[in-house]
Each structure stands twice: as C-alpha cells, then as structure tokens.
mmCIF file of C-alpha atoms and ligand atoms in Angstrom:
data_model
loop_
_atom_site.group_PDB
_atom_site.id
_atom_site.type_symbol
_atom_site.label_atom_id
_atom_site.label_comp_id
_atom_site.label_asym_id
_atom_site.label_seq_id
_atom_site.Cartn_x
_atom_site.Cartn_y
_atom_site.Cartn_z
ATOM 1 C CA MET A 1 92.728 -144.951 125.409
ATOM 2 C CA THR A 2 90.126 -142.804 127.104
ATOM 3 C CA VAL A 3 90.933 -139.323 128.469
ATOM 4 C CA ARG A 4 89.578 -138.633 132.041
ATOM 5 C CA ALA A 5 89.640 -135.273 134.274
ATOM 6 C CA VAL A 6 91.258 -136.675 137.612
ATOM 7 C CA VAL A 7 91.344 -134.929 140.838
ATOM 8 C CA LYS A 8 94.755 -134.099 141.728
ATOM 9 C CA GLY A 9 94.359 -131.843 144.783
ATOM 10 C CA VAL A 10 91.428 -130.284 146.860
ATOM 11 C CA GLY A 11 91.444 -127.401 149.157
ATOM 12 C CA HIS A 12 89.204 -124.850 150.915
ATOM 13 C CA TYR A 13 88.991 -121.657 152.634
ATOM 14 C CA LEU A 14 86.751 -120.267 155.433
ATOM 15 C CA PRO A 15 86.730 -116.826 156.808
ATOM 16 C CA SER A 16 87.808 -116.582 160.582
ATOM 17 C CA ARG A 17 84.705 -115.088 161.594
ATOM 18 C CA VAL A 18 81.818 -117.636 162.995
ATOM 19 C CA VAL A 19 78.353 -116.655 163.694
ATOM 20 C CA GLU A 20 76.174 -118.972 165.611
ATOM 21 C CA ASN A 21 72.501 -119.049 165.264
ATOM 22 C CA ALA A 22 71.795 -117.318 168.723
ATOM 23 C CA GLU A 23 73.499 -114.406 167.399
ATOM 24 C CA PHE A 24 70.447 -113.529 165.184
ATOM 25 C CA GLU A 25 68.089 -113.728 168.040
ATOM 26 C CA ALA A 26 69.296 -109.980 168.944
ATOM 27 C CA THR A 27 67.990 -108.589 165.712
ATOM 28 C CA LEU A 28 65.439 -111.062 164.471
ATOM 29 C CA ASP A 29 62.214 -112.755 165.513
ATOM 30 C CA THR A 30 64.064 -116.177 165.112
ATOM 31 C CA ASN A 31 65.848 -118.472 167.379
ATOM 32 C CA ASP A 32 68.573 -121.356 167.150
ATOM 33 C CA GLU A 33 65.843 -123.958 167.455
ATOM 34 C CA TRP A 34 63.942 -122.925 164.624
ATOM 35 C CA ILE A 35 66.967 -122.670 162.346
ATOM 36 C CA ARG A 36 68.597 -125.916 163.614
ATOM 37 C CA SER A 37 65.232 -128.007 163.033
ATOM 38 C CA ARG A 38 64.162 -126.580 159.747
ATOM 39 C CA SER A 39 67.550 -126.474 158.100
ATOM 40 C CA GLY A 40 70.144 -128.233 160.009
ATOM 41 C CA ILE A 41 72.146 -125.126 160.048
ATOM 42 C CA GLU A 42 74.277 -124.349 163.400
ATOM 43 C CA ARG A 43 76.790 -121.719 162.329
ATOM 44 C CA ARG A 44 78.109 -120.281 159.268
ATOM 45 C CA HIS A 45 81.135 -118.255 158.437
ATOM 46 C CA PHE A 46 81.037 -114.497 157.222
ATOM 47 C CA ALA A 47 83.757 -112.651 155.346
ATOM 48 C CA SER A 48 85.367 -109.886 157.129
ATOM 49 C CA GLU A 49 86.761 -106.653 155.412
ATOM 50 C CA GLY A 50 89.332 -107.496 152.767
ATOM 51 C CA GLU A 51 87.906 -110.979 152.438
ATOM 52 C CA THR A 52 86.267 -111.264 148.881
ATOM 53 C CA THR A 53 85.195 -113.754 146.608
ATOM 54 C CA SER A 54 88.412 -113.599 144.777
ATOM 55 C CA THR A 55 90.642 -113.746 147.614
ATOM 56 C CA MET A 56 88.905 -116.602 149.401
ATOM 57 C CA ALA A 57 88.941 -118.587 145.880
ATOM 58 C CA THR A 58 92.597 -117.739 145.762
ATOM 59 C CA ALA A 59 93.353 -119.416 149.013
ATOM 60 C CA ALA A 60 91.310 -122.353 148.350
ATOM 61 C CA ALA A 61 93.207 -122.769 145.079
ATOM 62 C CA ASN A 62 96.514 -122.555 146.920
ATOM 63 C CA ALA A 63 95.476 -125.230 149.028
ATOM 64 C CA ALA A 64 94.671 -127.635 146.308
ATOM 65 C CA LEU A 65 98.026 -126.979 144.547
ATOM 66 C CA LYS A 66 99.944 -127.659 147.818
ATOM 67 C CA MET A 67 98.105 -130.972 147.994
ATOM 68 C CA ALA A 68 98.813 -131.812 144.250
ATOM 69 C CA GLY A 69 102.399 -130.939 144.531
ATOM 70 C CA LEU A 70 102.162 -128.291 141.955
ATOM 71 C CA SER A 71 102.536 -124.654 141.060
ATOM 72 C CA ALA A 72 100.098 -122.025 139.509
ATOM 73 C CA ASP A 73 102.217 -122.270 136.245
ATOM 74 C CA ASP A 74 101.182 -125.848 135.800
ATOM 75 C CA ILE A 75 97.824 -124.815 135.382
ATOM 76 C CA ASP A 76 96.040 -124.020 132.047
ATOM 77 C CA ALA A 77 92.731 -122.821 133.053
ATOM 78 C CA VAL A 78 90.938 -121.334 136.040
ATOM 79 C CA ILE A 79 87.089 -121.619 136.308
ATOM 80 C CA VAL A 80 85.253 -119.785 139.312
ATOM 81 C CA ALA A 81 81.504 -120.814 139.818
ATOM 82 C CA THR A 82 80.171 -117.759 141.761
ATOM 83 C CA SER A 83 77.347 -115.393 141.778
ATOM 84 C CA THR A 84 79.155 -112.944 144.178
ATOM 85 C CA ALA A 85 82.152 -111.903 142.208
ATOM 86 C CA ASP A 86 83.972 -109.040 143.398
ATOM 87 C CA LEU A 87 82.781 -106.824 140.511
ATOM 88 C CA THR A 88 80.649 -107.344 137.559
ATOM 89 C CA PHE A 89 83.504 -107.534 135.440
ATOM 90 C CA PRO A 90 86.350 -108.542 135.156
ATOM 91 C CA SER A 91 85.630 -112.192 136.058
ATOM 92 C CA ALA A 92 86.479 -113.552 139.656
ATOM 93 C CA ALA A 93 88.538 -116.121 137.927
ATOM 94 C CA THR A 94 90.805 -113.558 135.969
ATOM 95 C CA MET A 95 91.363 -111.947 139.536
ATOM 96 C CA VAL A 96 92.386 -115.376 141.019
ATOM 97 C CA GLN A 97 94.734 -116.070 138.008
ATOM 98 C CA ALA A 98 96.684 -112.745 138.835
ATOM 99 C CA GLN A 99 96.606 -113.584 142.517
ATOM 100 C CA LEU A 100 98.167 -116.895 141.912
ATOM 101 C CA GLY A 101 100.708 -115.392 139.783
ATOM 102 C CA MET A 102 99.960 -117.424 136.447
ATOM 103 C CA LYS A 103 101.581 -115.796 133.556
ATOM 104 C CA GLY A 104 99.496 -117.782 131.004
ATOM 105 C CA GLY A 105 96.406 -119.814 130.434
ATOM 106 C CA PHE A 106 92.818 -118.737 130.597
ATOM 107 C CA ALA A 107 90.047 -117.866 133.068
ATOM 108 C CA PHE A 108 86.474 -117.412 133.232
ATOM 109 C CA ASP A 109 83.560 -117.555 135.854
ATOM 110 C CA ILE A 110 80.281 -119.517 135.721
ATOM 111 C CA GLN A 111 77.291 -118.502 137.005
ATOM 112 C CA ALA A 112 74.496 -121.046 137.874
ATOM 113 C CA VAL A 113 73.891 -120.087 141.408
ATOM 114 C CA CYS A 114 74.022 -122.764 143.914
ATOM 115 C CA ALA A 115 74.578 -125.435 141.033
ATOM 116 C CA GLY A 116 77.536 -123.346 139.799
ATOM 117 C CA PHE A 117 80.230 -126.025 140.959
ATOM 118 C CA VAL A 118 78.546 -128.957 139.163
ATOM 119 C CA PHE A 119 78.173 -126.891 135.955
ATOM 120 C CA ALA A 120 82.055 -125.710 136.161
ATOM 121 C CA LEU A 121 83.033 -129.343 136.819
ATOM 122 C CA SER A 122 81.165 -130.407 133.796
ATOM 123 C CA ASN A 123 82.829 -127.633 131.758
ATOM 124 C CA ALA A 124 86.117 -128.337 133.101
ATOM 125 C CA ASN A 125 85.784 -132.043 132.059
ATOM 126 C CA ALA A 126 84.680 -130.971 128.534
ATOM 127 C CA LEU A 127 87.685 -128.722 128.152
ATOM 128 C CA ILE A 128 90.006 -131.755 129.288
ATOM 129 C CA LEU A 129 88.222 -134.179 127.217
ATOM 130 C CA SER A 130 88.483 -132.003 124.060
ATOM 131 C CA GLY A 131 92.088 -131.350 124.565
ATOM 132 C CA GLN A 132 91.817 -127.770 125.303
ATOM 133 C CA ALA A 133 93.449 -128.147 128.542
ATOM 134 C CA LYS A 134 95.345 -130.540 130.625
ATOM 135 C CA ARG A 135 94.885 -128.901 134.088
ATOM 136 C CA VAL A 136 92.085 -126.929 135.185
ATOM 137 C CA MET A 137 91.519 -125.346 138.729
ATOM 138 C CA VAL A 138 87.760 -125.458 139.297
ATOM 139 C CA ILE A 139 86.780 -123.126 142.184
ATOM 140 C CA GLY A 140 83.425 -122.228 143.850
ATOM 141 C CA SER A 141 83.516 -119.241 146.049
ATOM 142 C CA GLU A 142 80.822 -117.125 147.316
ATOM 143 C CA THR A 143 80.209 -114.149 149.783
ATOM 144 C CA PHE A 144 76.585 -114.367 149.837
ATOM 145 C CA SER A 145 76.695 -112.343 153.275
ATOM 146 C CA LYS A 146 77.076 -109.419 150.717
ATOM 147 C CA ILE A 147 73.462 -109.999 149.145
ATOM 148 C CA MET A 148 71.841 -110.739 152.437
ATOM 149 C CA ASP A 149 68.638 -108.519 153.628
ATOM 150 C CA TRP A 150 69.473 -108.532 157.010
ATOM 151 C CA THR A 151 65.682 -107.882 158.050
ATOM 152 C CA ASP A 152 64.608 -110.936 156.338
ATOM 153 C CA ARG A 153 64.641 -113.887 158.791
ATOM 154 C CA SER A 154 63.517 -116.355 156.086
ATOM 155 C CA THR A 155 66.844 -115.942 153.995
ATOM 156 C CA CYS A 156 69.573 -114.311 155.928
ATOM 157 C CA VAL A 157 70.021 -117.159 158.385
ATOM 158 C CA LEU A 158 70.403 -119.725 155.657
ATOM 159 C CA PHE A 159 73.522 -118.502 154.028
ATOM 160 C CA GLY A 160 77.486 -118.436 154.714
ATOM 161 C CA ASP A 161 80.744 -117.486 152.889
ATOM 162 C CA GLY A 162 83.596 -119.575 151.898
ATOM 163 C CA ALA A 163 85.350 -121.176 149.026
ATOM 164 C CA GLY A 164 86.579 -124.897 147.789
ATOM 165 C CA ALA A 165 88.830 -125.679 144.959
ATOM 166 C CA VAL A 166 89.512 -129.017 143.132
ATOM 167 C CA LEU A 167 92.306 -129.292 140.569
ATOM 168 C CA LEU A 168 91.528 -131.707 137.495
ATOM 169 C CA GLU A 169 94.298 -133.040 135.253
ATOM 170 C CA ALA A 170 93.992 -135.013 132.030
ATOM 171 C CA GLN A 171 94.947 -138.722 132.713
ATOM 172 C CA ALA A 172 94.512 -141.793 130.364
ATOM 173 C CA GLY A 173 92.010 -144.281 131.736
ATOM 174 C CA ALA A 174 90.769 -147.711 130.493
ATOM 175 C CA GLY A 175 87.289 -146.550 129.741
ATOM 176 C CA GLY A 176 85.636 -148.268 132.336
ATOM 177 C CA THR A 177 83.841 -147.296 135.609
ATOM 178 C CA ASP A 178 87.027 -148.328 137.700
ATOM 179 C CA ASP A 179 88.795 -145.342 136.244
ATOM 180 C CA ARG A 180 89.614 -142.385 138.398
ATOM 181 C CA GLY A 181 88.089 -139.094 137.400
ATOM 182 C CA ILE A 182 84.900 -137.572 136.224
ATOM 183 C CA LEU A 183 82.666 -140.686 134.678
ATOM 184 C CA SER A 184 79.663 -138.559 133.679
ATOM 185 C CA THR A 185 77.786 -135.160 134.177
ATOM 186 C CA ASP A 186 74.104 -134.280 133.762
ATOM 187 C CA LEU A 187 73.176 -130.474 133.587
ATOM 188 C CA ASN A 188 69.601 -128.904 133.696
ATOM 189 C CA SER A 189 67.927 -125.657 133.957
ATOM 190 C CA ASP A 190 64.366 -124.289 133.639
ATOM 191 C CA GLY A 191 64.097 -120.311 133.463
ATOM 192 C CA THR A 192 60.309 -120.412 134.234
ATOM 193 C CA HIS A 193 61.004 -120.675 137.749
ATOM 194 C CA ARG A 194 62.873 -117.440 137.946
ATOM 195 C CA GLU A 195 60.652 -115.942 140.568
ATOM 196 C CA LEU A 196 61.398 -118.814 143.271
ATOM 197 C CA LEU A 197 64.926 -117.611 143.851
ATOM 198 C CA TYR A 198 66.652 -114.304 142.499
ATOM 199 C CA VAL A 199 68.582 -111.251 143.492
ATOM 200 C CA ASP A 200 66.586 -108.207 142.958
ATOM 201 C CA GLY A 201 69.384 -106.030 141.803
ATOM 202 C CA GLY A 202 72.117 -105.823 139.122
ATOM 203 C CA VAL A 203 72.842 -103.855 136.005
ATOM 204 C CA SER A 204 69.363 -102.917 135.343
ATOM 205 C CA THR A 205 68.718 -101.292 138.722
ATOM 206 C CA GLY A 206 72.273 -99.837 139.438
ATOM 207 C CA THR A 207 72.262 -101.757 142.970
ATOM 208 C CA SER A 208 73.952 -105.164 143.882
ATOM 209 C CA GLY A 209 70.492 -106.239 145.517
ATOM 210 C CA TYR A 210 69.291 -108.795 147.893
ATOM 211 C CA LEU A 211 68.609 -112.468 147.743
ATOM 212 C CA ARG A 212 64.824 -113.064 147.552
ATOM 213 C CA MET A 213 63.521 -117.003 147.766
ATOM 214 C CA GLN A 214 60.210 -118.510 148.174
ATOM 215 C CA GLY A 215 62.122 -121.309 150.336
ATOM 216 C CA ASN A 216 59.276 -123.950 150.590
ATOM 217 C CA GLN A 217 58.684 -123.707 147.005
ATOM 218 C CA VAL A 218 62.239 -124.254 146.031
ATOM 219 C CA PHE A 219 62.262 -127.028 148.537
ATOM 220 C CA ARG A 220 59.205 -128.667 146.558
ATOM 221 C CA HIS A 221 61.439 -128.949 143.412
ATOM 222 C CA ALA A 222 64.597 -129.881 145.113
ATOM 223 C CA VAL A 223 64.263 -133.548 146.312
ATOM 224 C CA GLU A 224 62.577 -134.488 142.949
ATOM 225 C CA LYS A 225 65.142 -132.794 140.704
ATOM 226 C CA LEU A 226 68.236 -133.870 142.656
ATOM 227 C CA SER A 227 67.276 -137.490 142.730
ATOM 228 C CA ALA A 228 66.409 -137.383 138.967
ATOM 229 C CA THR A 229 69.498 -135.798 137.931
ATOM 230 C CA ALA A 230 71.675 -138.132 140.107
ATOM 231 C CA ASN A 231 69.804 -141.051 138.648
ATOM 232 C CA THR A 232 70.552 -139.640 135.125
ATOM 233 C CA ALA A 233 74.194 -139.240 135.929
ATOM 234 C CA MET A 234 74.580 -142.633 137.408
ATOM 235 C CA ASP A 235 72.806 -144.213 134.385
ATOM 236 C CA ARG A 236 75.333 -142.227 132.097
ATOM 237 C CA ALA A 237 78.067 -143.529 134.076
ATOM 238 C CA GLY A 238 76.980 -146.991 134.073
ATOM 239 C CA VAL A 239 76.866 -147.298 137.963
ATOM 240 C CA ASP A 240 74.160 -147.638 140.164
ATOM 241 C CA SER A 241 73.313 -146.332 144.038
ATOM 242 C CA THR A 242 74.875 -149.733 145.062
ATOM 243 C CA ASP A 243 78.323 -148.745 143.971
ATOM 244 C CA VAL A 244 78.315 -145.377 145.413
ATOM 245 C CA ASP A 245 80.661 -144.587 148.376
ATOM 246 C CA TRP A 246 79.634 -140.947 148.846
ATOM 247 C CA ILE A 247 76.913 -138.682 147.943
ATOM 248 C CA VAL A 248 78.344 -134.989 148.357
ATOM 249 C CA PRO A 249 75.410 -132.892 147.773
ATOM 250 C CA HIS A 250 74.901 -129.316 147.752
ATOM 251 C CA GLN A 251 74.578 -128.142 151.248
ATOM 252 C CA ALA A 252 71.371 -126.029 151.505
ATOM 253 C CA ASN A 253 69.178 -127.859 154.272
ATOM 254 C CA ILE A 254 69.595 -131.288 155.981
ATOM 255 C CA ARG A 255 66.113 -132.126 155.181
ATOM 256 C CA ILE A 256 66.703 -132.007 151.415
ATOM 257 C CA ILE A 257 69.755 -133.737 151.796
ATOM 258 C CA GLN A 258 68.012 -136.515 153.784
ATOM 259 C CA GLY A 259 65.278 -136.674 151.361
ATOM 260 C CA THR A 260 67.199 -137.013 148.172
ATOM 261 C CA ALA A 261 69.487 -139.668 150.055
ATOM 262 C CA LYS A 262 66.380 -141.520 150.638
ATOM 263 C CA LYS A 263 64.982 -141.341 147.360
ATOM 264 C CA LEU A 264 68.360 -142.503 146.020
ATOM 265 C CA GLY A 265 68.171 -145.521 148.480
ATOM 266 C CA LEU A 266 71.192 -144.575 150.511
ATOM 267 C CA PRO A 267 71.732 -144.468 153.989
ATOM 268 C CA MET A 268 72.852 -140.978 155.596
ATOM 269 C CA ASP A 269 76.212 -142.581 156.688
ATOM 270 C CA LYS A 270 77.349 -142.471 152.814
ATOM 271 C CA VAL A 271 76.498 -138.512 152.877
ATOM 272 C CA VAL A 272 79.250 -136.026 153.472
ATOM 273 C CA VAL A 273 77.297 -133.427 155.576
ATOM 274 C CA THR A 274 78.750 -129.972 156.472
ATOM 275 C CA VAL A 275 75.632 -127.701 156.316
ATOM 276 C CA GLN A 276 75.624 -127.363 160.291
ATOM 277 C CA ASP A 277 78.941 -125.720 160.032
ATOM 278 C CA HIS A 278 78.937 -123.726 156.680
ATOM 279 C CA GLY A 279 75.337 -123.046 156.227
ATOM 280 C CA ASN A 280 74.376 -122.411 152.424
ATOM 281 C CA THR A 281 77.618 -121.502 150.826
ATOM 282 C CA SER A 282 75.996 -121.697 147.219
ATOM 283 C CA ALA A 283 78.536 -122.573 144.581
ATOM 284 C CA ALA A 284 81.231 -123.182 147.214
ATOM 285 C CA SER A 285 79.122 -125.697 149.215
ATOM 286 C CA ILE A 286 80.065 -128.863 147.243
ATOM 287 C CA PRO A 287 84.071 -128.239 146.878
ATOM 288 C CA LEU A 288 83.885 -127.153 150.744
ATOM 289 C CA ALA A 289 82.305 -130.357 151.398
ATOM 290 C CA LEU A 290 84.706 -132.376 149.342
ATOM 291 C CA SER A 291 87.671 -130.982 150.987
ATOM 292 C CA VAL A 292 86.285 -131.444 154.415
ATOM 293 C CA GLY A 293 85.419 -135.020 153.612
ATOM 294 C CA VAL A 294 88.967 -135.836 152.719
ATOM 295 C CA ALA A 295 90.183 -133.890 155.783
ATOM 296 C CA ARG A 296 87.828 -135.977 157.892
ATOM 297 C CA GLY A 297 89.068 -139.181 156.366
ATOM 298 C CA GLN A 298 85.668 -140.099 154.841
ATOM 299 C CA ILE A 299 86.779 -139.632 151.194
ATOM 300 C CA LYS A 300 89.562 -141.732 149.922
ATOM 301 C CA GLN A 301 91.208 -142.434 146.648
ATOM 302 C CA GLY A 302 89.024 -144.749 144.448
ATOM 303 C CA ASP A 303 86.101 -143.914 146.364
ATOM 304 C CA LEU A 304 82.838 -143.506 143.936
ATOM 305 C CA LEU A 305 81.294 -140.080 144.471
ATOM 306 C CA VAL A 306 78.023 -138.653 143.267
ATOM 307 C CA THR A 307 77.450 -134.716 143.762
ATOM 308 C CA GLU A 308 74.074 -133.036 143.092
ATOM 309 C CA ALA A 309 73.005 -129.244 143.405
ATOM 310 C CA ILE A 310 69.939 -127.224 142.565
ATOM 311 C CA GLY A 311 69.882 -123.342 142.762
ATOM 312 C CA GLY A 312 68.361 -120.185 141.270
ATOM 313 C CA GLY A 313 67.243 -120.293 137.787
ATOM 314 C CA LEU A 314 66.312 -122.883 138.424
ATOM 315 C CA ALA A 315 69.571 -124.723 137.352
ATOM 316 C CA TRP A 316 70.429 -128.188 138.669
ATOM 317 C CA GLY A 317 72.862 -131.102 137.897
ATOM 318 C CA ALA A 318 74.940 -133.970 138.942
ATOM 319 C CA VAL A 319 78.318 -135.301 138.374
ATOM 320 C CA VAL A 320 79.661 -138.907 139.026
ATOM 321 C CA LEU A 321 83.314 -139.225 139.743
ATOM 322 C CA ARG A 322 85.712 -141.561 141.085
ATOM 323 C CA TRP A 323 88.010 -139.905 143.420
HETATM 324 N N1 LIG B 1 62.980 -118.027 162.357
HETATM 325 C C1 LIG B 1 61.635 -118.209 162.535
HETATM 326 N N2 LIG B 1 60.585 -118.556 161.850
HETATM 327 C C2 LIG B 1 61.005 -118.350 160.434
HETATM 328 C C3 LIG B 1 62.156 -118.044 159.956
HETATM 329 C C4 LIG B 1 63.215 -118.023 160.946
HETATM 330 N N3 LIG B 1 64.427 -117.617 160.565
HETATM 331 N N4 LIG B 1 62.184 -117.955 158.667
HETATM 332 C C5 LIG B 1 60.863 -118.217 158.337
HETATM 333 N N5 LIG B 1 59.935 -118.243 159.450
HETATM 334 C C6 LIG B 1 58.619 -118.755 159.266
HETATM 335 C C7 LIG B 1 57.811 -118.305 158.213
HETATM 336 O O1 LIG B 1 57.434 -116.859 158.428
HETATM 337 C C8 LIG B 1 56.482 -119.147 158.224
HETATM 338 O O2 LIG B 1 55.685 -118.629 159.296
HETATM 339 P P1 LIG B 1 54.270 -118.455 158.891
HETATM 340 O O3 LIG B 1 53.824 -120.233 158.919
HETATM 341 O O4 LIG B 1 53.668 -117.987 159.986
HETATM 342 O O5 LIG B 1 54.111 -117.821 157.590
HETATM 343 C C9 LIG B 1 57.261 -120.460 158.907
HETATM 344 O O6 LIG B 1 58.449 -120.093 159.379
HETATM 345 C C10 LIG B 1 57.195 -121.556 157.702
HETATM 346 O O7 LIG B 1 57.951 -121.062 156.697
HETATM 347 P P2 LIG B 1 58.073 -121.925 155.446
HETATM 348 O O8 LIG B 1 59.067 -121.175 154.440
HETATM 349 O O9 LIG B 1 57.150 -122.813 155.047
HETATM 350 O O10 LIG B 1 59.508 -123.096 156.172
HETATM 351 P P3 LIG B 1 59.983 -124.282 155.724
HETATM 352 O O11 LIG B 1 59.943 -125.443 156.579
HETATM 353 O O12 LIG B 1 59.700 -124.453 154.202
HETATM 354 O O13 LIG B 1 61.421 -123.924 155.872
HETATM 355 C C11 LIG B 1 63.465 -123.196 154.719
HETATM 356 C C12 LIG B 1 62.119 -122.861 155.494
HETATM 357 C C13 LIG B 1 64.413 -123.676 155.599
HETATM 358 C C14 LIG B 1 63.981 -121.643 153.562
HETATM 359 C C15 LIG B 1 63.306 -124.298 153.509
HETATM 360 O O14 LIG B 1 62.152 -123.979 152.591
HETATM 361 C C16 LIG B 1 64.413 -124.535 152.509
HETATM 362 O O15 LIG B 1 65.561 -124.961 152.927
HETATM 363 N N6 LIG B 1 64.108 -124.366 151.267
HETATM 364 C C17 LIG B 1 65.335 -124.392 150.378
HETATM 365 C C18 LIG B 1 66.247 -123.572 150.325
HETATM 366 C C19 LIG B 1 67.172 -123.949 149.380
HETATM 367 O O16 LIG B 1 67.568 -125.179 148.987
HETATM 368 N N7 LIG B 1 67.586 -123.055 148.351
HETATM 369 C C20 LIG B 1 68.260 -123.379 146.910
HETATM 370 C C21 LIG B 1 69.744 -123.136 146.869
HETATM 371 S S1 LIG B 1 69.736 -121.501 147.343
HETATM 372 C C22 LIG B 1 70.540 -120.726 146.027
HETATM 373 O O17 LIG B 1 70.600 -121.313 144.920
HETATM 374 C C23 LIG B 1 71.083 -119.384 146.006
#
C-alpha cells in the first residue's frame, strides 16, 4: 500500500475592496493599457483595515473545511505559506490555529515568497507520507499591499491580497499514476539571485520595508526555470505533458504563464488563469487559482494537475497531483 496526500477540500478568501487598473492613473504615470498588455492584470483585491494575512487564511481554511465536511479538530497540522505574516512572530499559522479553534496539533509558516505554496504542499506531503500527520491544512495567504511602495509604478500595480487553502488527507493508494493525491514534488532555490527580488526591511532595519524587483530580470529566469521544474516533477511522477489536464501556475504575469505553457507543449485552454482578477498574490496565487478553478467547473476529481511557481530567493518548484 502506498500512502498519498489527497485533496479533501479547497477554499479561498478575497477582500471585498477591488481596485481596477484605472485607479492608479490618478497617482502614477501609468495606464490600464500598459498594465494589461505587460502583465495581463486588470484588477486586484486589497485588504481593508482588520483584514490580515491570518484572518484571510482562516476564512479560506474554513471554506476548505466546509467543502470537506470536517471540523478544525479533525486537522493535525496547519501550514501557512506567506511572506507577509501579521507579526514577525508568532507565525501566522499559530494565529490561524487559534482562530479556527483547534485544541491540538501543530502549526508553522513557510517562507519561500511566491513559491511558498509549492514548498508548503511538498512539506505537507512529507508529513503525511512519514506518518507525522493525517490531515494537513495548507494555506497560502498574503497582504502584499502592506509592502508596496505606492510611488514605484514598476511594482505596486502588479500585486494583490488574498488567501487560498487546501486540506490534504492521508489515503491509501495503489502506488500508480492513477492514484488521487500528490504524485511528485520538485523544489529549488538559488540565493545568489537575492538582488532581483527582495524587501528592503526586516529585523535588521527595524522597518517592515518595501518590495523591490528587477522585473525584467526575474522574467528572464521565470519561463526557463518553471518549465524545467515542471518537467522534473512530471518525470518523477511518471507522467508527461500529454497526461496533464490542467496547469495551475503561479499567477504573476500572463506572458510568463503563456511562455511556460508553450515550452511545456500545452495549449492555454489547459491552463487555469486568474491573474486578470487577482494580480500577483504571491504564495496565495496557486491555492486561489485551484479554488477558483474548481468553482468555475474547470478542475474535476481525477484530473491530473501540475502547479509551478517562482519567486524571491530565487526559489522555485512544482507539484504534480491528481485532484
Ligand atoms: N506603467 C507604465 N510604464 C511602466 C510601468 C507602469 N506601471 N512599470 C514600468 N514601466 C516602464 C519602465 O519604466 C520601462 O520604461 P523605460 O523603458 O523607459 O525604462 C518600461 O516600462 C519597460 O519596463 P520593463 O521592466 O522592461 O517591462 P517588462 O516588459 O519586463 O514588464 C513586468 C515589467 C510586468 C514587471 C515584468 O517584467 C514581470 O512581470 N516580471 C516578473 C514578475 C514576477 O514574476 N515576479 C516573480 C514573482 S513575485 C514574488 O516572488 C514576490
């Protein structure tokens, strides 16, 4: 018997405040046409006062629990992928644990910027396969609006806030590629590219800082590294691109999404795209896209999915799973 980490529920939360591209025209030398054509983004959600990474994560987790027909006490562990935890510590995950009303288990954050959810899925899978947890709530939640330099047009128009959650459960599989659940993972990082994407604050500066990005340099790495990690994960799983029903990519830029799909030999009608409505929500973008993809009727039980993401670090990776 092979143990697999199988998706039992998925959910998301988006703040009610929606900001259209045109709103930036009042304060910045930019316009809807530039943002739309260079990034594919049309609008994004921004958290209001009282909405934080942990409160949004809790809302997404509750939605996933509801779909699964389970309660918080049925969960062994909570992992939150985020770079924008409410406080330096404690972790957003322990805040979520308390907000969910969990009386046991354990909770911790994972920080791999935009690749955070892929890293969190991989770690949750390892906890389940090693028998340390039976059910793990894996959440991506971000309030990047808190680390935007609103005078920098090259970054502040690209990001948004939100949260998505996936509940994984240990289930017996036959050990083949028809099994539901996570079939393979691939994680990578290269700290020598730190200057391409970072936040210029933290405990060493005494400020939370602002996001700084050399967008075109990150772009250059993205398509190459994303297609390579997706191919590695597919090889490891024993599948190829003709088996894939959906790519669920990190939603940073439609041109990166299109370029990666092309390199993988997959048409865009096999790609879940939400970047137009959410912008780049960093670690939240993949679970948001999974939840929206299910709600739209695109992703169905038994479908073979490839998720891939790259972000600051650089850190990047992919997960192959059967939904
Ligand atoms: N409005 C108008 N003009 C702008 C804007 C704007 N909002 N932003 C930048 N420009 C200008 C620049 O100043 C530049 O002008 P110049 O040629 O006179 O110097 C011009 O547009 C072109 O700039 P580029 O940066 O070369 O534009 P590019 O086509 O590369 O698009 C973008 C920029 C959208 C940022 C793109 O590079 C991108 O998406 N990069 C990847 C982002 C990403 O995936 N990040 C990783 C995940 S994020 C994370 O991990 C937190």
